[in-house]
Amino acid sequence: MSQRPVLIASWNGAPATSHAASLIARSTPMLDAIVAGIALVEDDPEEMTVGYGGLPNEEGEVELDAAVMDGPRHKAGAVAGLRRCRRAAALALEVLRRTDHALLVGDGASRFARQLGYTEENLLTPKARDAWLAWKASLSERDAWIAPDEGKSRFGHALDAGHTESGDGAKHAGVPRTWGTIHVSGLDANGDLYAATSTSGLSYKLPGRAGDSPVVGSGLFIDNDVGSAGATGRGEASLQNCVAYETVRGMETGLSAQDAALAALRLLARRTREPRLLDAAGHPDFNVIVYALRKDGDVGAASIRDGYTCIVQRGGSTATEPTRALFPKN
C-alpha cells in the first residue's frame, strides 16, 4: 500500500500539497485541506494564473473559475466568472456543501460570496494591470495605446507571468499570456478521493468566458471506485474532449495513471482539426497537461509537449516530477 495521503498537483501546487498534507496529519478532512492549500496560491500576488494577481479579461476585470469534487459522495461544487473574491476554491466548496446546485456563475456566484461574508476586493494587482495595459498596447499600431519598449513596463519591471504557453501568446512579444491553473487530486488514508481546481482562466479573455476548470468531466473528475484526474492548459480543448473524464475511464480499464492521461491526450490530439490550432507536423499547437491519481495510489501526469512538471506528495514528502509528453522532442 502506498504512503498516505497521496496528492498530485500542477507545477505550481507544491505550497498547496505540502500545506494540505500537514493539515491532514492534524486530522483535517482531505477536501478541506486541499482547499486550504490552494488558498495559499490564490493569495499569492506573484501567481498570475490563480486568484489575487491573476491576469484579467479583456476589460481589465479578474474573473475566477474553480471546482471541487467529493469522491465518496460523488458530488461537485463550482463557480465561474467570479469577480472580486479571491477564494474561488473555498466558494466552490460552499456550493457543494450548502446548496443543491453544482455550478454558480457570474453575478450569481459573486452574490453567493457576499451572502456568505466573503470579502470583496479588487483582484487586479499593479503587476497584472501593467501586463493588461501592455497587451492592449500590442493589439494595434493604429490606436492610441503605445507599446512598451522591449517587453518592459513603464513601472520598470519585466512582464513575466511565470508559466506561459506559446501559440497565441507568441504574437505579442513581451506580453504575458497564460493558460495556467492549479489542480490538486488527493487520496486519503481511507482510500477516498477528492479534488479541486482554481484559476483566473485565459488571460485577456472575453468577459464571461469559462474554461474547463469549473466543468465536471473536463477540468476535474472523480470516480471514487477508480481514480481522480484534472487538467490544466488550453481549457477549450479540455472542454471539448472531456479530458478528466476520459482519463478516469482509462484507469477504469486497467491503465496506469500515466497511460490513462496519455490516452486522453491522444484522443484530444486526434480530434483537433482546425488548421489554426495545428503545428507544421499536424499536432496541437498548444498544451494540455493531465494529472491522474488511481485508487491504489498510482500517480502519473502527461502533457502534449515536453518540458512540464507536476508535484507529487506522499505523506510529508514533496517531489517535482516530469510529465510524460505525447509528442516528445526529437
Coordinates of C-alpha atoms in Angstrom, one line a residue:
M1 CA 0.0 0.0 0.0
S2 CA 1.3 3.5 -0.9
Q3 CA 2.1 6.0 1.8
R4 CA -0.9 8.2 2.5
P5 CA -2.0 10.8 1.9
V6 CA -1.1 10.8 -1.8
L7 CA -1.6 14.0 -3.7
I8 CA -0.8 15.1 -7.3
A9 CA -0.8 18.7 -8.4
S10 CA 0.0 21.0 -11.2
W11 CA 3.5 22.6 -11.5
N12 CA 2.6 25.4 -9.1
G13 CA 1.0 23.2 -6.5
A14 CA 3.9 22.5 -4.0
P15 CA 2.7 25.0 -1.4
A16 CA -0.8 23.6 -1.6
T17 CA 0.1 19.9 -1.3
S18 CA 2.6 20.4 1.5
H19 CA 0.2 22.5 3.5
A20 CA -2.6 20.1 2.8
A21 CA -0.5 17.2 4.0
S22 CA 0.4 19.0 7.2
L23 CA -3.3 19.7 7.9
I24 CA -4.3 16.1 7.1
A25 CA -1.7 14.9 9.6
R26 CA -3.7 17.0 12.2
S27 CA -7.0 15.3 11.2
T28 CA -8.3 17.9 8.8
P29 CA -10.6 16.3 6.2
M30 CA -8.8 16.0 2.9
L31 CA -11.0 18.2 0.8
D32 CA -10.9 21.0 3.4
A33 CA -7.1 20.5 3.5
I34 CA -6.8 20.7 -0.3
V35 CA -8.9 23.9 -0.5
A36 CA -6.8 25.4 2.3
G37 CA -3.6 24.6 0.4
I38 CA -4.9 26.1 -2.8
A39 CA -5.8 29.3 -0.9
L40 CA -2.1 29.9 -0.4
V41 CA -1.7 30.0 -4.2
E42 CA -4.8 32.1 -4.6
D43 CA -3.4 34.6 -2.1
D44 CA 0.0 34.9 -3.9
P45 CA 0.1 38.2 -5.9
E46 CA 3.0 36.9 -7.9
E47 CA 1.0 33.9 -9.2
M48 CA -0.6 35.4 -12.3
T49 CA -2.8 32.4 -13.2
V50 CA -4.8 32.0 -10.0
G51 CA -6.7 34.2 -7.6
Y52 CA -5.4 37.5 -6.4
G53 CA -2.9 38.7 -9.1
G54 CA -4.4 36.6 -11.9
L55 CA -4.4 38.2 -15.3
P56 CA -7.7 39.9 -16.2
N57 CA -10.2 39.6 -19.0
E58 CA -10.0 42.0 -22.0
E59 CA -11.8 44.7 -20.0
G60 CA -9.3 44.6 -17.1
E61 CA -11.5 42.6 -14.7
V62 CA -10.2 39.5 -13.0
E63 CA -12.7 36.6 -13.3
L64 CA -12.1 33.4 -11.4
D65 CA -13.3 29.8 -12.0
A66 CA -13.0 26.9 -9.6
A67 CA -14.4 23.5 -8.8
V68 CA -14.2 20.8 -6.1
M69 CA -15.3 17.2 -6.1
D70 CA -16.0 14.9 -3.2
G71 CA -15.4 11.3 -4.3
P72 CA -17.4 9.4 -1.7
R73 CA -20.5 11.5 -2.2
H74 CA -19.9 11.8 -6.0
K75 CA -20.8 15.5 -5.7
A76 CA -19.2 18.6 -7.1
G77 CA -19.5 22.3 -6.5
A78 CA -18.2 25.0 -8.8
V79 CA -18.1 28.7 -9.6
A80 CA -17.4 30.5 -12.9
G81 CA -16.9 34.1 -13.8
L82 CA -16.5 35.0 -10.1
R83 CA -15.4 38.6 -9.5
R84 CA -13.9 40.4 -6.5
C85 CA -13.5 37.3 -4.4
R86 CA -10.1 35.6 -4.4
R87 CA -11.1 32.4 -2.6
A88 CA -12.7 30.7 -5.6
A89 CA -12.0 27.1 -4.4
A90 CA -13.4 27.8 -1.0
L91 CA -16.5 29.2 -2.5
A92 CA -16.9 26.2 -4.8
L93 CA -16.8 24.1 -1.6
E94 CA -19.6 26.2 -0.2
V95 CA -21.6 25.5 -3.3
L96 CA -21.1 21.8 -2.8
R97 CA -22.0 21.8 0.9
R98 CA -24.6 24.4 1.2
T99 CA -26.7 24.1 -2.0
D100 CA -28.4 21.6 -4.2
H101 CA -26.5 23.1 -7.2
A102 CA -23.3 22.1 -8.9
L103 CA -22.3 25.4 -10.6
L104 CA -23.0 29.1 -9.9
V105 CA -21.8 31.7 -12.4
G106 CA -21.2 35.4 -12.9
D107 CA -23.2 37.8 -10.7
G108 CA -24.9 34.8 -9.0
A109 CA -21.6 33.4 -7.8
S110 CA -20.5 36.9 -6.6
R111 CA -23.8 37.4 -4.8
F112 CA -23.4 34.0 -3.1
A113 CA -20.0 35.0 -1.9
R114 CA -21.3 38.2 -0.4
Q115 CA -24.1 36.4 1.3
L116 CA -21.6 34.1 3.0
G117 CA -19.5 37.1 4.1
Y118 CA -16.6 36.7 1.8
T119 CA -14.5 39.9 1.5
E120 CA -15.0 41.9 -1.7
E121 CA -11.8 43.4 -3.1
N122 CA -10.1 44.5 -6.3
L123 CA -8.1 41.4 -7.5
L124 CA -6.1 43.3 -10.2
T125 CA -2.6 43.9 -8.8
P126 CA -0.3 46.6 -10.3
K127 CA 1.7 43.8 -12.0
A128 CA -1.3 42.3 -13.6
R129 CA -2.7 45.7 -14.6
D130 CA 0.7 46.5 -16.2
A131 CA 0.5 43.3 -18.2
W132 CA -3.0 44.1 -19.3
L133 CA -2.0 47.6 -20.4
A134 CA 0.9 46.1 -22.4
W135 CA -1.5 43.6 -24.0
K136 CA -3.8 46.5 -25.0
A137 CA -0.9 48.4 -26.5
S138 CA 0.2 45.4 -28.5
L139 CA -3.2 44.9 -30.2
S140 CA -2.9 47.5 -33.0
E141 CA -0.5 50.1 -34.4
R142 CA -3.4 52.3 -35.3
D143 CA -4.9 53.1 -31.9
A144 CA -3.9 55.5 -29.1
W145 CA -2.0 52.9 -26.9
I146 CA 1.8 53.0 -27.1
A147 CA 3.5 49.6 -26.8
P148 CA 6.1 49.2 -24.0
D149 CA 9.7 49.0 -25.2
E150 CA 11.2 45.5 -25.4
G151 CA 8.7 44.0 -23.0
K152 CA 9.4 46.4 -20.2
S153 CA 6.6 48.2 -18.5
R154 CA 6.5 51.9 -17.6
F155 CA 6.9 50.7 -14.0
G156 CA 10.3 49.2 -14.9
H157 CA 9.7 45.5 -14.3
A158 CA 9.8 42.8 -16.9
L159 CA 6.4 41.4 -17.9
D160 CA 6.7 37.8 -16.9
A161 CA 3.7 35.6 -16.0
G162 CA 5.8 32.8 -14.8
H163 CA 4.1 29.9 -16.7
T164 CA 3.1 30.8 -20.2
E165 CA 2.4 29.0 -23.4
S166 CA 3.5 29.5 -27.0
G167 CA 1.0 29.8 -29.8
D168 CA -1.3 32.9 -29.4
G169 CA 1.0 34.3 -26.7
A170 CA 3.9 34.5 -29.1
K171 CA 2.1 37.0 -31.3
H172 CA 2.7 39.8 -28.8
A173 CA 6.3 39.9 -27.7
G174 CA 6.8 40.8 -24.1
V175 CA 3.2 40.4 -23.1
P176 CA 2.4 37.7 -20.6
R177 CA -0.4 35.4 -21.7
T178 CA -1.3 32.4 -19.6
W179 CA -3.5 29.3 -19.6
G180 CA -2.4 28.4 -16.0
T181 CA -4.4 26.8 -13.3
I182 CA -3.8 25.0 -10.0
H183 CA -5.2 21.4 -9.7
V184 CA -4.8 19.1 -6.8
S185 CA -6.1 15.5 -6.6
G186 CA -5.8 13.6 -3.3
L187 CA -6.2 10.1 -1.9
D188 CA -6.7 9.8 1.9
A189 CA -6.0 7.1 4.4
N190 CA -9.5 5.6 3.9
G191 CA -8.9 5.2 0.2
D192 CA -11.3 8.0 -0.7
L193 CA -10.6 10.6 -3.5
Y194 CA -11.0 14.3 -3.5
A195 CA -10.0 17.1 -6.0
A196 CA -10.0 20.8 -6.5
T197 CA -9.1 23.2 -9.3
S198 CA -8.8 27.0 -9.3
T199 CA -7.8 29.5 -12.0
S200 CA -8.1 33.1 -13.3
G201 CA -8.5 31.5 -16.7
L202 CA -7.3 32.5 -20.1
S203 CA -5.7 35.9 -19.9
Y204 CA -7.5 38.8 -21.7
K205 CA -10.5 36.5 -22.4
L206 CA -13.9 37.8 -23.4
P207 CA -15.9 38.7 -20.3
G208 CA -17.9 35.7 -19.2
R209 CA -15.6 33.1 -20.7
A210 CA -15.4 30.0 -18.7
G211 CA -12.8 27.3 -19.3
D212 CA -12.6 23.7 -18.3
S213 CA -11.7 24.3 -14.7
P214 CA -15.3 24.7 -13.3
V215 CA -16.7 22.0 -15.5
V216 CA -17.0 18.5 -14.1
G217 CA -15.6 15.9 -16.5
S218 CA -13.3 18.4 -18.2
G219 CA -11.2 20.3 -15.6
L220 CA -11.6 17.5 -13.0
F221 CA -13.5 14.3 -12.4
I222 CA -13.6 11.6 -9.8
D223 CA -15.0 8.0 -9.7
N224 CA -14.3 7.0 -6.1
D225 CA -14.0 3.4 -7.2
V226 CA -11.4 4.2 -9.8
G227 CA -9.5 7.4 -9.6
S228 CA -9.3 11.2 -9.9
A229 CA -8.0 13.4 -12.7
G230 CA -7.6 17.1 -13.5
A231 CA -6.4 19.2 -16.4
T232 CA -4.6 22.5 -17.0
G233 CA -3.6 24.3 -20.2
R234 CA -5.9 25.2 -23.1
G235 CA -9.3 25.0 -21.5
E236 CA -11.3 24.9 -24.7
A237 CA -9.5 21.7 -25.8
S238 CA -10.2 20.0 -22.4
L239 CA -13.8 21.1 -22.5
Q240 CA -14.4 19.8 -26.0
N241 CA -12.8 16.4 -25.2
C242 CA -13.9 15.7 -21.6
V243 CA -10.2 15.2 -20.7
A244 CA -10.6 14.4 -17.0
Y245 CA -13.5 12.0 -17.6
E246 CA -11.6 10.2 -20.3
T247 CA -8.6 9.8 -18.0
V248 CA -10.6 8.3 -15.2
R249 CA -12.4 5.9 -17.7
G250 CA -8.9 4.9 -18.9
M251 CA -7.9 4.0 -15.4
E252 CA -11.1 2.0 -15.1
T253 CA -10.0 -0.2 -18.0
G254 CA -6.8 -1.0 -16.1
L255 CA -4.4 1.6 -17.5
S256 CA -1.8 3.1 -15.2
A257 CA -2.4 6.7 -14.2
Q258 CA 0.1 8.0 -16.6
D259 CA -1.0 5.8 -19.5
A260 CA -4.6 6.9 -18.9
A261 CA -3.6 10.5 -19.1
L262 CA -1.7 9.9 -22.3
A263 CA -4.6 8.1 -23.8
A264 CA -6.9 11.0 -23.1
L265 CA -4.5 13.4 -24.7
R266 CA -4.1 11.1 -27.7
L267 CA -7.9 11.3 -28.2
L268 CA -7.7 15.1 -27.9
A269 CA -4.9 15.3 -30.5
R270 CA -6.8 13.1 -32.9
R271 CA -9.9 15.3 -32.6
T272 CA -8.1 18.6 -33.0
R273 CA -8.7 19.5 -36.6
E274 CA -8.7 23.3 -37.0
P275 CA -5.7 24.3 -39.0
R276 CA -5.1 27.4 -36.8
L277 CA -4.6 25.1 -33.8
L278 CA -2.1 22.7 -35.5
D279 CA 1.7 23.0 -36.0
A280 CA 3.6 22.0 -39.1
A281 CA 3.6 18.3 -38.1
G282 CA -0.2 18.3 -37.6
H283 CA 0.0 18.2 -33.8
P284 CA -1.9 20.5 -31.5
D285 CA -0.1 23.8 -31.3
F286 CA -0.9 24.3 -27.7
N287 CA -0.5 22.4 -24.4
V288 CA -2.8 20.5 -22.1
I289 CA -1.5 18.7 -19.0
V290 CA -3.4 15.9 -17.3
Y291 CA -2.8 14.8 -13.7
A292 CA -4.1 11.4 -12.7
L293 CA -4.4 9.5 -9.4
R294 CA -5.6 6.0 -9.2
K295 CA -7.5 4.4 -6.4
D296 CA -4.4 2.3 -5.4
G297 CA -2.2 5.4 -5.1
D298 CA -0.6 5.1 -8.5
V299 CA 0.1 8.7 -9.9
G300 CA 1.0 10.0 -13.3
A301 CA 0.9 13.1 -15.5
A302 CA 1.1 13.6 -19.2
S303 CA 1.3 16.7 -21.4
I304 CA 1.1 17.3 -25.1
R305 CA 4.6 18.8 -25.2
D306 CA 7.9 18.2 -23.4
G307 CA 9.2 20.3 -20.6
Y308 CA 6.4 20.3 -18.0
T309 CA 6.3 19.0 -14.4
C310 CA 3.9 18.0 -11.7
I311 CA 4.0 17.9 -7.9
V312 CA 3.7 14.5 -6.1
Q313 CA 3.1 14.4 -2.4
R314 CA 3.3 11.2 -0.4
G315 CA 2.9 11.7 3.3
G316 CA 5.2 14.5 4.3
S317 CA 7.4 14.2 1.2
T318 CA 7.0 16.7 -1.7
A319 CA 8.6 16.0 -5.1
T320 CA 8.7 17.6 -8.5
E321 CA 8.4 15.1 -11.3
P322 CA 8.4 15.4 -15.1
T323 CA 5.3 14.8 -17.1
R324 CA 5.3 12.3 -20.0
A325 CA 5.0 14.1 -23.3
L326 CA 2.6 12.8 -26.0
F327 CA 4.8 14.4 -28.7
P328 CA 8.4 14.4 -27.2
K329 CA 11.1 16.4 -28.8
N330 CA 13.4 14.5 -31.1

